[in-house]
PDB file of C-alpha atoms in Angstrom:
ATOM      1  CA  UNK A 217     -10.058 -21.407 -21.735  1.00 56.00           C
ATOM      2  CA  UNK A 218     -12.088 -23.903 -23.695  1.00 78.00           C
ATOM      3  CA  UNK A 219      -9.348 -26.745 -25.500  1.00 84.00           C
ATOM      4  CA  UNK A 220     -11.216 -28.435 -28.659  1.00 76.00           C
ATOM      5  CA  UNK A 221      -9.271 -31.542 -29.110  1.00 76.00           C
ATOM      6  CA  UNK A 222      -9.804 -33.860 -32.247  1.00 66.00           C
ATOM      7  CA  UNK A 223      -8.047 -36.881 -31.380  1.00 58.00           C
ATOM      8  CA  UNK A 224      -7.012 -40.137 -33.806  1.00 52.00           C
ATOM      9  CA  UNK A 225      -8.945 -42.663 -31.425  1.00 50.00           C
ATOM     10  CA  UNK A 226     -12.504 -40.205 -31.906  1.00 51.00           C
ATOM     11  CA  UNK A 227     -12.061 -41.062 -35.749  1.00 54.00           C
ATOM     12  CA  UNK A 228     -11.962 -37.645 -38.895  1.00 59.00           C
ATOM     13  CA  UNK A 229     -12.459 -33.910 -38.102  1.00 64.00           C
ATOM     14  CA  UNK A 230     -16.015 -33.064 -37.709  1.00 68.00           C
ATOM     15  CA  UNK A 231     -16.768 -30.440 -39.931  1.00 69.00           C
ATOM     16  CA  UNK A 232     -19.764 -29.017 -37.640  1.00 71.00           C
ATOM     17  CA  UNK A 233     -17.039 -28.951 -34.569  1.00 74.00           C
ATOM     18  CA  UNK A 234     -15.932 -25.678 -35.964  1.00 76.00           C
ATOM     19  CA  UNK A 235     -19.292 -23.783 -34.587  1.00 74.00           C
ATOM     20  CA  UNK A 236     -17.531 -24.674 -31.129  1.00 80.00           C
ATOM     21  CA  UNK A 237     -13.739 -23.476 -31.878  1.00 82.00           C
ATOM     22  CA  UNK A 238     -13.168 -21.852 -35.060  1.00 81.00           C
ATOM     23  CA  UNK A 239     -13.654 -17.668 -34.434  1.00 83.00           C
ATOM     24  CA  UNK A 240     -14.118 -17.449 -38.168  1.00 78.00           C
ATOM     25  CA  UNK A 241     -17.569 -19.100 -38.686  1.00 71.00           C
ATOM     26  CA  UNK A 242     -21.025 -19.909 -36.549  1.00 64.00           C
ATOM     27  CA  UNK A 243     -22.939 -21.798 -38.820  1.00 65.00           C
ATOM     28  CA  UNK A 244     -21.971 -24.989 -40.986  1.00 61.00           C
ATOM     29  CA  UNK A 245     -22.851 -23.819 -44.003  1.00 60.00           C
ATOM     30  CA  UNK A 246     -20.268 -22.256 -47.014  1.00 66.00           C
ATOM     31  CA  UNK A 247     -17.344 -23.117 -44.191  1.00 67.00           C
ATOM     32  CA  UNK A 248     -13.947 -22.031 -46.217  1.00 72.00           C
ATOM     33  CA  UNK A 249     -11.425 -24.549 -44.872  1.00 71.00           C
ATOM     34  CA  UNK A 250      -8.552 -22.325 -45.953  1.00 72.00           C
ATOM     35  CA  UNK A 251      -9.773 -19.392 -44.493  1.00 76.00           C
ATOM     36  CA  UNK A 252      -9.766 -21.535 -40.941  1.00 78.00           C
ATOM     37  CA  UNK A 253      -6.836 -22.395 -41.080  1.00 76.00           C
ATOM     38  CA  UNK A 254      -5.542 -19.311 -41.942  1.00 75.00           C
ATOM     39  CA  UNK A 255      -6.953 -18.163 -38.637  1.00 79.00           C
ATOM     40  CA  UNK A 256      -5.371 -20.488 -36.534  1.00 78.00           C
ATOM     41  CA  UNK A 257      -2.020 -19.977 -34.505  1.00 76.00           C
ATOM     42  CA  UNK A 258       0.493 -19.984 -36.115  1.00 73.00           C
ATOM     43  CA  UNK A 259      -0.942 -20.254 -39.469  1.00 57.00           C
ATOM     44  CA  UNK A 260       2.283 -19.731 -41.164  1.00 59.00           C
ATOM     45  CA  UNK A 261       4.119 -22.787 -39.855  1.00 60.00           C
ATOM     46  CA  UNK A 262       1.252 -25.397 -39.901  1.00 61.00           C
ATOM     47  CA  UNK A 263      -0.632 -24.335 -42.237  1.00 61.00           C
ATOM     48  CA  UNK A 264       1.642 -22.414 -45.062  1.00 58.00           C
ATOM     49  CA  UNK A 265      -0.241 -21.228 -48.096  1.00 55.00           C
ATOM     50  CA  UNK A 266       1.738 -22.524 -50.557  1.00 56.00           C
ATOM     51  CA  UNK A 267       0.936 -26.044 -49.653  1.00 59.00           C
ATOM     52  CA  UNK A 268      -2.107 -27.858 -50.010  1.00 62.00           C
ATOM     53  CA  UNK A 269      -3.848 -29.555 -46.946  1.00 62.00           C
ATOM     54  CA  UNK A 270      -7.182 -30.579 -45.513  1.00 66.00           C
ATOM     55  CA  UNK A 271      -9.154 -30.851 -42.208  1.00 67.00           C
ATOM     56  CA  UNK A 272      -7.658 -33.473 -41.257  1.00 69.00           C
ATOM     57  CA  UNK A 273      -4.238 -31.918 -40.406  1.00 72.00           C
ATOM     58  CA  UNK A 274      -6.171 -30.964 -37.242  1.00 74.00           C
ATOM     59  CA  UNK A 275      -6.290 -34.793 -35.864  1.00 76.00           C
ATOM     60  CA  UNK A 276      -4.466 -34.607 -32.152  1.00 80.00           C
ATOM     61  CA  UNK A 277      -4.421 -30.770 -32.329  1.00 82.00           C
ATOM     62  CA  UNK A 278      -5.574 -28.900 -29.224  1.00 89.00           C
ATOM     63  CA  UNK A 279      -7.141 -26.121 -30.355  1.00 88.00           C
ATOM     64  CA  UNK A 280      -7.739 -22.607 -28.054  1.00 93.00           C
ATOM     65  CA  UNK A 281     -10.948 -20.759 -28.259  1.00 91.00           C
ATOM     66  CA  UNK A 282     -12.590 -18.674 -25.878  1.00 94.00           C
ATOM     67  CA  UNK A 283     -13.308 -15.031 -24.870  1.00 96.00           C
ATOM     68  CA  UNK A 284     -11.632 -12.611 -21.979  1.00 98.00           C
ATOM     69  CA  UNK A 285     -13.861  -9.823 -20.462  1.00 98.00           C
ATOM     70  CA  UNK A 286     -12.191  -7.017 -18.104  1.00 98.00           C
ATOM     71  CA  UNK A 287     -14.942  -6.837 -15.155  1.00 97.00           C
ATOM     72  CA  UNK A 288     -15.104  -4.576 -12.581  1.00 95.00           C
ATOM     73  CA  UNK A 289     -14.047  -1.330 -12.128  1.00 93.00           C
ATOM     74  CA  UNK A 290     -11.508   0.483 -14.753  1.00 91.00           C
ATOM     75  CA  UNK A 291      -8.317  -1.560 -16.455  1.00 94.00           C
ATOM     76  CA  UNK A 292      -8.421  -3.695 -19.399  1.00 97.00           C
ATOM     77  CA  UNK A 293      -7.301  -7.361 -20.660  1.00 98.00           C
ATOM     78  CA  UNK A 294      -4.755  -8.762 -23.304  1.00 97.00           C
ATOM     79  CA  UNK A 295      -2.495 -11.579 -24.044  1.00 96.00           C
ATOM     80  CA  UNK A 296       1.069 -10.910 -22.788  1.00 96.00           C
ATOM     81  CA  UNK A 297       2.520 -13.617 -24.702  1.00 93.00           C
ATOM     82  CA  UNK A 298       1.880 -16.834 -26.846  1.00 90.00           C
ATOM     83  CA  UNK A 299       0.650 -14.240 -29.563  1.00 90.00           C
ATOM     84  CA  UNK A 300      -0.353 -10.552 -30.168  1.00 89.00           C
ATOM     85  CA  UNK A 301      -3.287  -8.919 -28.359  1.00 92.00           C
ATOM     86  CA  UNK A 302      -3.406  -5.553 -27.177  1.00 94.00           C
ATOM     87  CA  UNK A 303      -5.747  -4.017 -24.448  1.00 96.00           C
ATOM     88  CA  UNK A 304      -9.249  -3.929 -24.728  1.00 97.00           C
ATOM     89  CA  UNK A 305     -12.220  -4.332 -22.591  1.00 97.00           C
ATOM     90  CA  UNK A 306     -12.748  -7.634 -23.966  1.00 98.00           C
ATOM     91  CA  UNK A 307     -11.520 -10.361 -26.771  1.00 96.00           C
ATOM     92  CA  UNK A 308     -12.290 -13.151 -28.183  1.00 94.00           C
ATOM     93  CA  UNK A 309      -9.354 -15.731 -27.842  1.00 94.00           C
ATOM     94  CA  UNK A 310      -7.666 -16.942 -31.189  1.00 91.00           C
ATOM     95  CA  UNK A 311      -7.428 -20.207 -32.193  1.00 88.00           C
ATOM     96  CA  UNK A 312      -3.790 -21.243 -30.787  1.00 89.00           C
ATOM     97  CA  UNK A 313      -2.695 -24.535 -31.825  1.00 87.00           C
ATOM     98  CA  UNK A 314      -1.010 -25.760 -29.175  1.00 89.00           C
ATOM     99  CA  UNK A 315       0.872 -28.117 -30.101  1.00 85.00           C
ATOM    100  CA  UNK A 316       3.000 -25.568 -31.842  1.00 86.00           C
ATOM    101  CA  UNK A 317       2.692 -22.859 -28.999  1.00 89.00           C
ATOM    102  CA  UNK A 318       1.993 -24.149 -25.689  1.00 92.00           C
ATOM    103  CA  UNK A 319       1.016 -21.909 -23.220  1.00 95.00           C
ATOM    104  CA  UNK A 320      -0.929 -18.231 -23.613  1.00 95.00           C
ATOM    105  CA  UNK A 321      -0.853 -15.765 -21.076  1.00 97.00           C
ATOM    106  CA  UNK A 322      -3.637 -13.736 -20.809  1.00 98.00           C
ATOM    107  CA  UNK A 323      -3.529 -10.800 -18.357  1.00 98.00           C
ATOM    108  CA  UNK A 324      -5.661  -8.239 -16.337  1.00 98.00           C
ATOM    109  CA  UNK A 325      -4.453  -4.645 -15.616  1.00 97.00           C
ATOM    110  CA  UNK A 326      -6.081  -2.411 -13.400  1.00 95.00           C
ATOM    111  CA  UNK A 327      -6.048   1.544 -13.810  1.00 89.00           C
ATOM    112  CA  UNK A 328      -4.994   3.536 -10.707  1.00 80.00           C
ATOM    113  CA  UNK A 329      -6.179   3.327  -7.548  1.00 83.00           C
ATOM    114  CA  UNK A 330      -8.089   0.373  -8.529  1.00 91.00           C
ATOM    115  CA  UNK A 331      -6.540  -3.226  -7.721  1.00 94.00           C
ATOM    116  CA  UNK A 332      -7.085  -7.448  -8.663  1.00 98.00           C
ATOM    117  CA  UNK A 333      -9.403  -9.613  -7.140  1.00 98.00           C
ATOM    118  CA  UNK A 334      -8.588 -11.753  -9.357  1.00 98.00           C
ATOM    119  CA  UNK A 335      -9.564 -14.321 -12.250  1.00 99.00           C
ATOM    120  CA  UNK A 336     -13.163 -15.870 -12.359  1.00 99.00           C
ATOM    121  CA  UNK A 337     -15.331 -17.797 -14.659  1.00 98.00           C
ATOM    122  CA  UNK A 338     -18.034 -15.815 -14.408  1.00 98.00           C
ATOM    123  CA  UNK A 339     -19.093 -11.872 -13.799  1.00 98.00           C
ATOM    124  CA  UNK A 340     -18.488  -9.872 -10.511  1.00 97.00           C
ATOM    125  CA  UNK A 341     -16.348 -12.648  -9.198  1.00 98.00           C
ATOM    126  CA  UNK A 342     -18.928 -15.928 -10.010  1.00 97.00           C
ATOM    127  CA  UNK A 343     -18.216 -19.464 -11.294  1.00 97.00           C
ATOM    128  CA  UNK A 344     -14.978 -20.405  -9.906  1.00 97.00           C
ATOM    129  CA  UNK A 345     -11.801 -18.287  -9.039  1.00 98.00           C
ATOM    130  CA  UNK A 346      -8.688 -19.631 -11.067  1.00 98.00           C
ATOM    131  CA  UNK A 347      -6.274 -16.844 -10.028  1.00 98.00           C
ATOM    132  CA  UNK A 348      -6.189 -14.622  -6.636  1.00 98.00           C
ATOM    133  CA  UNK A 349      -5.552 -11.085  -6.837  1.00 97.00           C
ATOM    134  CA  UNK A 350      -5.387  -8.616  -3.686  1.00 94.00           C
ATOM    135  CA  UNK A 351      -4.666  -5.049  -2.352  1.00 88.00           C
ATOM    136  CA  UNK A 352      -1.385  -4.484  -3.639  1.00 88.00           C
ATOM    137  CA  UNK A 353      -2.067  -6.139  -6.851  1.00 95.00           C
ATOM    138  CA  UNK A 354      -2.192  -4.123 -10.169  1.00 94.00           C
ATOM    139  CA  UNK A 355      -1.562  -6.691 -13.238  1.00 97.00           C
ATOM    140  CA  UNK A 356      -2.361 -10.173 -12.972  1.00 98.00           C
ATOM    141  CA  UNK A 357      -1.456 -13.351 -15.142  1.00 98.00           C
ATOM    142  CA  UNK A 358      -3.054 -16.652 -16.370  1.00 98.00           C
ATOM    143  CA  UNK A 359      -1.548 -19.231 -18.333  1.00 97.00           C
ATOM    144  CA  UNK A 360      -3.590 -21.693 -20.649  1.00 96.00           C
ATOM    145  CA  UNK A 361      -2.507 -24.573 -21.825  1.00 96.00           C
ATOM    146  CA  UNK A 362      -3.653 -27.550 -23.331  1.00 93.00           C
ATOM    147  CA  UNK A 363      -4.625 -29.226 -20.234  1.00 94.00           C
ATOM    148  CA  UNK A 364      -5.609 -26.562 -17.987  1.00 94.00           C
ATOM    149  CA  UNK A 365      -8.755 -24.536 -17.887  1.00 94.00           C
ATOM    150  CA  UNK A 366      -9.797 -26.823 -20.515  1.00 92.00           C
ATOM    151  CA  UNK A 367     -13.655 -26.385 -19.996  1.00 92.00           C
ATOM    152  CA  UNK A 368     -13.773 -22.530 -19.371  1.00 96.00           C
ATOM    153  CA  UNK A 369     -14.900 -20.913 -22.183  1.00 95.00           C
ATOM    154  CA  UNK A 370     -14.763 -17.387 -20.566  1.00 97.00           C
ATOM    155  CA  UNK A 371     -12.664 -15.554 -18.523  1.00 98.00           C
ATOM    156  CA  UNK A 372     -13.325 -12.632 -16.163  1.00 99.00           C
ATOM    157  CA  UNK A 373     -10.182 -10.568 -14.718  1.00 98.00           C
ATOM    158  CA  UNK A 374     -12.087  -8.791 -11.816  1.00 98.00           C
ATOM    159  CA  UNK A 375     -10.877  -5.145 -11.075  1.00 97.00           C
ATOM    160  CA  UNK A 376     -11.961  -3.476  -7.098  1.00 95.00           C
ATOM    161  CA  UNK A 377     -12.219  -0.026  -7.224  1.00 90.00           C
ATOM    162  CA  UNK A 378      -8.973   1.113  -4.894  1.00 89.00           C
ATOM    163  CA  UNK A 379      -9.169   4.221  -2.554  1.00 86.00           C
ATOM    164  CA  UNK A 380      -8.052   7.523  -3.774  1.00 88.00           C
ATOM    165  CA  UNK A 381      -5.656   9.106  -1.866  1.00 92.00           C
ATOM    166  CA  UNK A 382      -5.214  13.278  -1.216  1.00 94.00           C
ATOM    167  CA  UNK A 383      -2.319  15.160   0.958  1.00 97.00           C
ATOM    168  CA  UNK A 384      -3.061  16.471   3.982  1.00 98.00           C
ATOM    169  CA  UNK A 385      -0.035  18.599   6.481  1.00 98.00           C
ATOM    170  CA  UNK A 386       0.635  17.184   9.847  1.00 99.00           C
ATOM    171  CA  UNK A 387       3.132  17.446  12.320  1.00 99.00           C
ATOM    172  CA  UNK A 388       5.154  14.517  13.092  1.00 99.00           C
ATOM    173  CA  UNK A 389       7.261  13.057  16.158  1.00 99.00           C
ATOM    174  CA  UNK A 390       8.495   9.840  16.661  1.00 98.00           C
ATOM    175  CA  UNK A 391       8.036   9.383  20.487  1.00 97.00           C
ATOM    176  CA  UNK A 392       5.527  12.149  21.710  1.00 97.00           C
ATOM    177  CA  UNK A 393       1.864  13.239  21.151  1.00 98.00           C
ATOM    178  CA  UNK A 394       2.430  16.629  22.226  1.00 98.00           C
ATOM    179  CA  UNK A 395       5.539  17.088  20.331  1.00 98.00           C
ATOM    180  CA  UNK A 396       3.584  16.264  17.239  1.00 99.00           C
ATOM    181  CA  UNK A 397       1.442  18.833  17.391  1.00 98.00           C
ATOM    182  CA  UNK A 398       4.136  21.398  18.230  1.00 98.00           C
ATOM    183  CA  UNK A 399       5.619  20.476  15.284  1.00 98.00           C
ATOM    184  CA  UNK A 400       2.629  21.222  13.488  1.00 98.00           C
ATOM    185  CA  UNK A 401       1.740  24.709  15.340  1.00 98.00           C
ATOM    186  CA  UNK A 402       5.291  25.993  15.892  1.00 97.00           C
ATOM    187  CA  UNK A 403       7.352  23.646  13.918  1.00 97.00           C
ATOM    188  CA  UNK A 404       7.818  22.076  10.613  1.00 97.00           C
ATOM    189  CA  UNK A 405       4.647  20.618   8.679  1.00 98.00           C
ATOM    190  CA  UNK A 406       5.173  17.105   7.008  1.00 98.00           C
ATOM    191  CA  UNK A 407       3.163  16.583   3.557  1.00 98.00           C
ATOM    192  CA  UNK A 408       1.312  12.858   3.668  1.00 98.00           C
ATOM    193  CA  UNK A 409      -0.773  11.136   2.088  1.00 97.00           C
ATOM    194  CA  UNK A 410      -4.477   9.538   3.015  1.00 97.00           C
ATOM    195  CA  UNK A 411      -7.822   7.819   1.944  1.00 93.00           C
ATOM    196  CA  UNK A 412      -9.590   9.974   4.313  1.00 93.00           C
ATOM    197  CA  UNK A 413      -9.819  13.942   4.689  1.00 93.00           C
ATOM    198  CA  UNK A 414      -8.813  16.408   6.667  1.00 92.00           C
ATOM    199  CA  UNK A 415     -11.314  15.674   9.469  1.00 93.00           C
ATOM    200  CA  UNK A 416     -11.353  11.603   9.215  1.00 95.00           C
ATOM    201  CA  UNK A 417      -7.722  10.779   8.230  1.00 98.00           C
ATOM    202  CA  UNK A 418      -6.875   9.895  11.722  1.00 98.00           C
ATOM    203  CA  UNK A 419     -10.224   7.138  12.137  1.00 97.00           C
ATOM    204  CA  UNK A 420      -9.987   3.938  12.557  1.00 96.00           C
ATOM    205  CA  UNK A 421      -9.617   2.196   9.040  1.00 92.00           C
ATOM    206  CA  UNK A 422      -7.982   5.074   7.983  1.00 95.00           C
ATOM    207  CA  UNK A 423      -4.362   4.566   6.007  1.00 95.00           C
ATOM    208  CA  UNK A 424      -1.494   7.125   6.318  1.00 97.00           C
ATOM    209  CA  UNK A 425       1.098   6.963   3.633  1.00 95.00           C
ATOM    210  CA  UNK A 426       4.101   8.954   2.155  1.00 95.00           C
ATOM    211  CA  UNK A 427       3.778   8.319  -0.990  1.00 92.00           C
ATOM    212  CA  UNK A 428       0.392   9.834  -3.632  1.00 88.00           C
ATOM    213  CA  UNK A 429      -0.727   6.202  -4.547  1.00 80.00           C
ATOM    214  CA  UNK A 430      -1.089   5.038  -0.627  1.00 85.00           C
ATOM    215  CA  UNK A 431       1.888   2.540  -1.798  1.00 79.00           C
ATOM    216  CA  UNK A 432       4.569   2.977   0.869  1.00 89.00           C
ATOM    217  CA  UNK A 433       3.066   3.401   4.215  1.00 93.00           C
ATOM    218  CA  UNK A 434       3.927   6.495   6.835  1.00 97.00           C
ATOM    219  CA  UNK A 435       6.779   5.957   9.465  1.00 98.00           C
ATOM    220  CA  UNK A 436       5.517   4.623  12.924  1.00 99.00           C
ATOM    221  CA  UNK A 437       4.812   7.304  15.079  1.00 99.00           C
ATOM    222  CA  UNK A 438       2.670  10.506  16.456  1.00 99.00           C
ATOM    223  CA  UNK A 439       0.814  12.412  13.919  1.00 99.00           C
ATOM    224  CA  UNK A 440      -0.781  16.079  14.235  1.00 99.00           C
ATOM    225  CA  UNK A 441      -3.259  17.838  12.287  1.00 98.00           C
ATOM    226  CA  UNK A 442      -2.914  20.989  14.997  1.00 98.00           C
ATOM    227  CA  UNK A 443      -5.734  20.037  16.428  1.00 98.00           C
ATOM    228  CA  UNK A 444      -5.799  16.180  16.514  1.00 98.00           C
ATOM    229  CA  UNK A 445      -2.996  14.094  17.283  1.00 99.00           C
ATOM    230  CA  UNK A 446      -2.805  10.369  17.594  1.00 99.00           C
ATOM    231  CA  UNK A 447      -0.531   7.370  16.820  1.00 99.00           C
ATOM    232  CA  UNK A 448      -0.030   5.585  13.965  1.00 99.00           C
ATOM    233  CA  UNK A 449       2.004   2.540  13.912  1.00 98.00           C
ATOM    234  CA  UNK A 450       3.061   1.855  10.765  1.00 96.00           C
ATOM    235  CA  UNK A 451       0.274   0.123   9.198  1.00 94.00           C
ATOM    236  CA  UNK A 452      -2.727   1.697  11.035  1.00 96.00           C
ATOM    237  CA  UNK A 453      -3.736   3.717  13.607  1.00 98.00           C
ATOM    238  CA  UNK A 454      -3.585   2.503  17.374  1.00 97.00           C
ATOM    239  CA  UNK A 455      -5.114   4.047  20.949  1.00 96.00           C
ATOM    240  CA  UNK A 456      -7.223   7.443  21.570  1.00 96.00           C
ATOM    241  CA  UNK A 457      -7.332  10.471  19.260  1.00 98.00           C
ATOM    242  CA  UNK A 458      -6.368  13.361  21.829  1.00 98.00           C
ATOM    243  CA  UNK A 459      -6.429  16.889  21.246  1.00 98.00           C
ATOM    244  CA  UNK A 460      -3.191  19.487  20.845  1.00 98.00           C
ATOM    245  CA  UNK A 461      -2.327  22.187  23.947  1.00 96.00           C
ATOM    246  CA  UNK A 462      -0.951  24.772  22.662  1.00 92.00           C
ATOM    247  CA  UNK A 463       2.581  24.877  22.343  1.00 88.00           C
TER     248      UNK A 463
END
């Protein structure tokens, strides 16, 4: 996130600084000082409105501003903590005072099957990454402080679109191709789970799991659609596709 910083040794508050920062104005004109402050975070403790005080309370006072966009495929972005932000598509940053609350976490969620790529400064992972997502990732943090990200101004938490995964019933032995698909013609069918269909889910590239959301890969071993059998070992599948005898 962008810091706005009005230090002692730069001299008073610039009035016109607050087209940069502040989220409540974007012109210079008929600026409400109270009505600034009251914005900031946390208003309450700094800036109390029983008591009387004036820009220049905001002399060595790191100021947040910035917005967060969710980009990418479905999910959404908030704040997790530091303040109150629920999940949107997007959000302009409020204007934390840092000094009195020094780190917000802003965070990235992604909607199922989809996963993280991860944080970026700019659209369809541009600029600069700042955070690394992956595969297996489904929520993804980012703190801001007063001294990092201090030039962003926006940040994008990039969502992938994941694989959907469907059942499919195969036989299954742990040593044996032909076993396999005995099991499956004249033994006990097995419900799995994978990204492919019912005439690809053995290809190469293809992922074999026991669980709906592709989480918790299949045992090692020989797999049988009836047909079809071949290996999978564990994490993917290994050697020739071979076809069943009967049993």
């Amino acid at each position: 996130m962008a810091v706005y910083n009005n230090t002692s040794a730069a001299g008073n508050v610039s009035w016109s600084s607050m087209d940069t920062w502040s989220t409540e104005y974007s012109s210079n004109s008929n600026i409400s000082w109270r009505i600034v402050a009251q914005a900031c975070i946390p208003a309450d403790s700094v800036f109390p409105l029983t008591n009387n005080y004036s820009i220049s309370d905001l002399l060595d006072e790191p100021i947040l501003y910035g917005n967060v966009y969710r980009d990418g495929a479905a999910g959404s972005v908030r704040v997790s903590s530091g303040y109150l932000q629920n999940a949107a598509q997007s959000f302009s940053l409020k204007n934390n005072l840092f000094n009195e609350t020094s780190t917000i976490t802003i965070r990235v969620t992604a909607t199922y099957p989809n996963y993280i790529s991860g944080w970026y400064t700019a659209t369809n992972k541009g600029g600069t990454q700042l955070a690394a997502g992956g595969t297996s990732t489904t929520q993804l943090d980012l703190n801001l402080t007063a001294a990092t990200h201090t030039s962003v101004t926006d940040f994008y938490g990039h969502i992938e679109q994941g694989a959907t995964y469907s059942s499919i019933s195969l036989g299954y032995d742990g040593s044996s191709d032909q076993n396999a698909c005995d099991e499956y013609n004249c033994g006990t069918q097995n419900t799995y789970y994978t990204d492919g269909s019912g005439t690809t889910w053995y290809n190469d590239g293809k992922h074999l799991a026991q669980n709906s959301n592709g989480s918790t890969a299949a045992t090692a071993g020989h797999y049988s659609d009836g047909t079809r059998v071949r290996y999978w070992n564990g994490s993917a599948f290994s050697g020739f596709t071979s076809l069943c005898s009967p049993c």
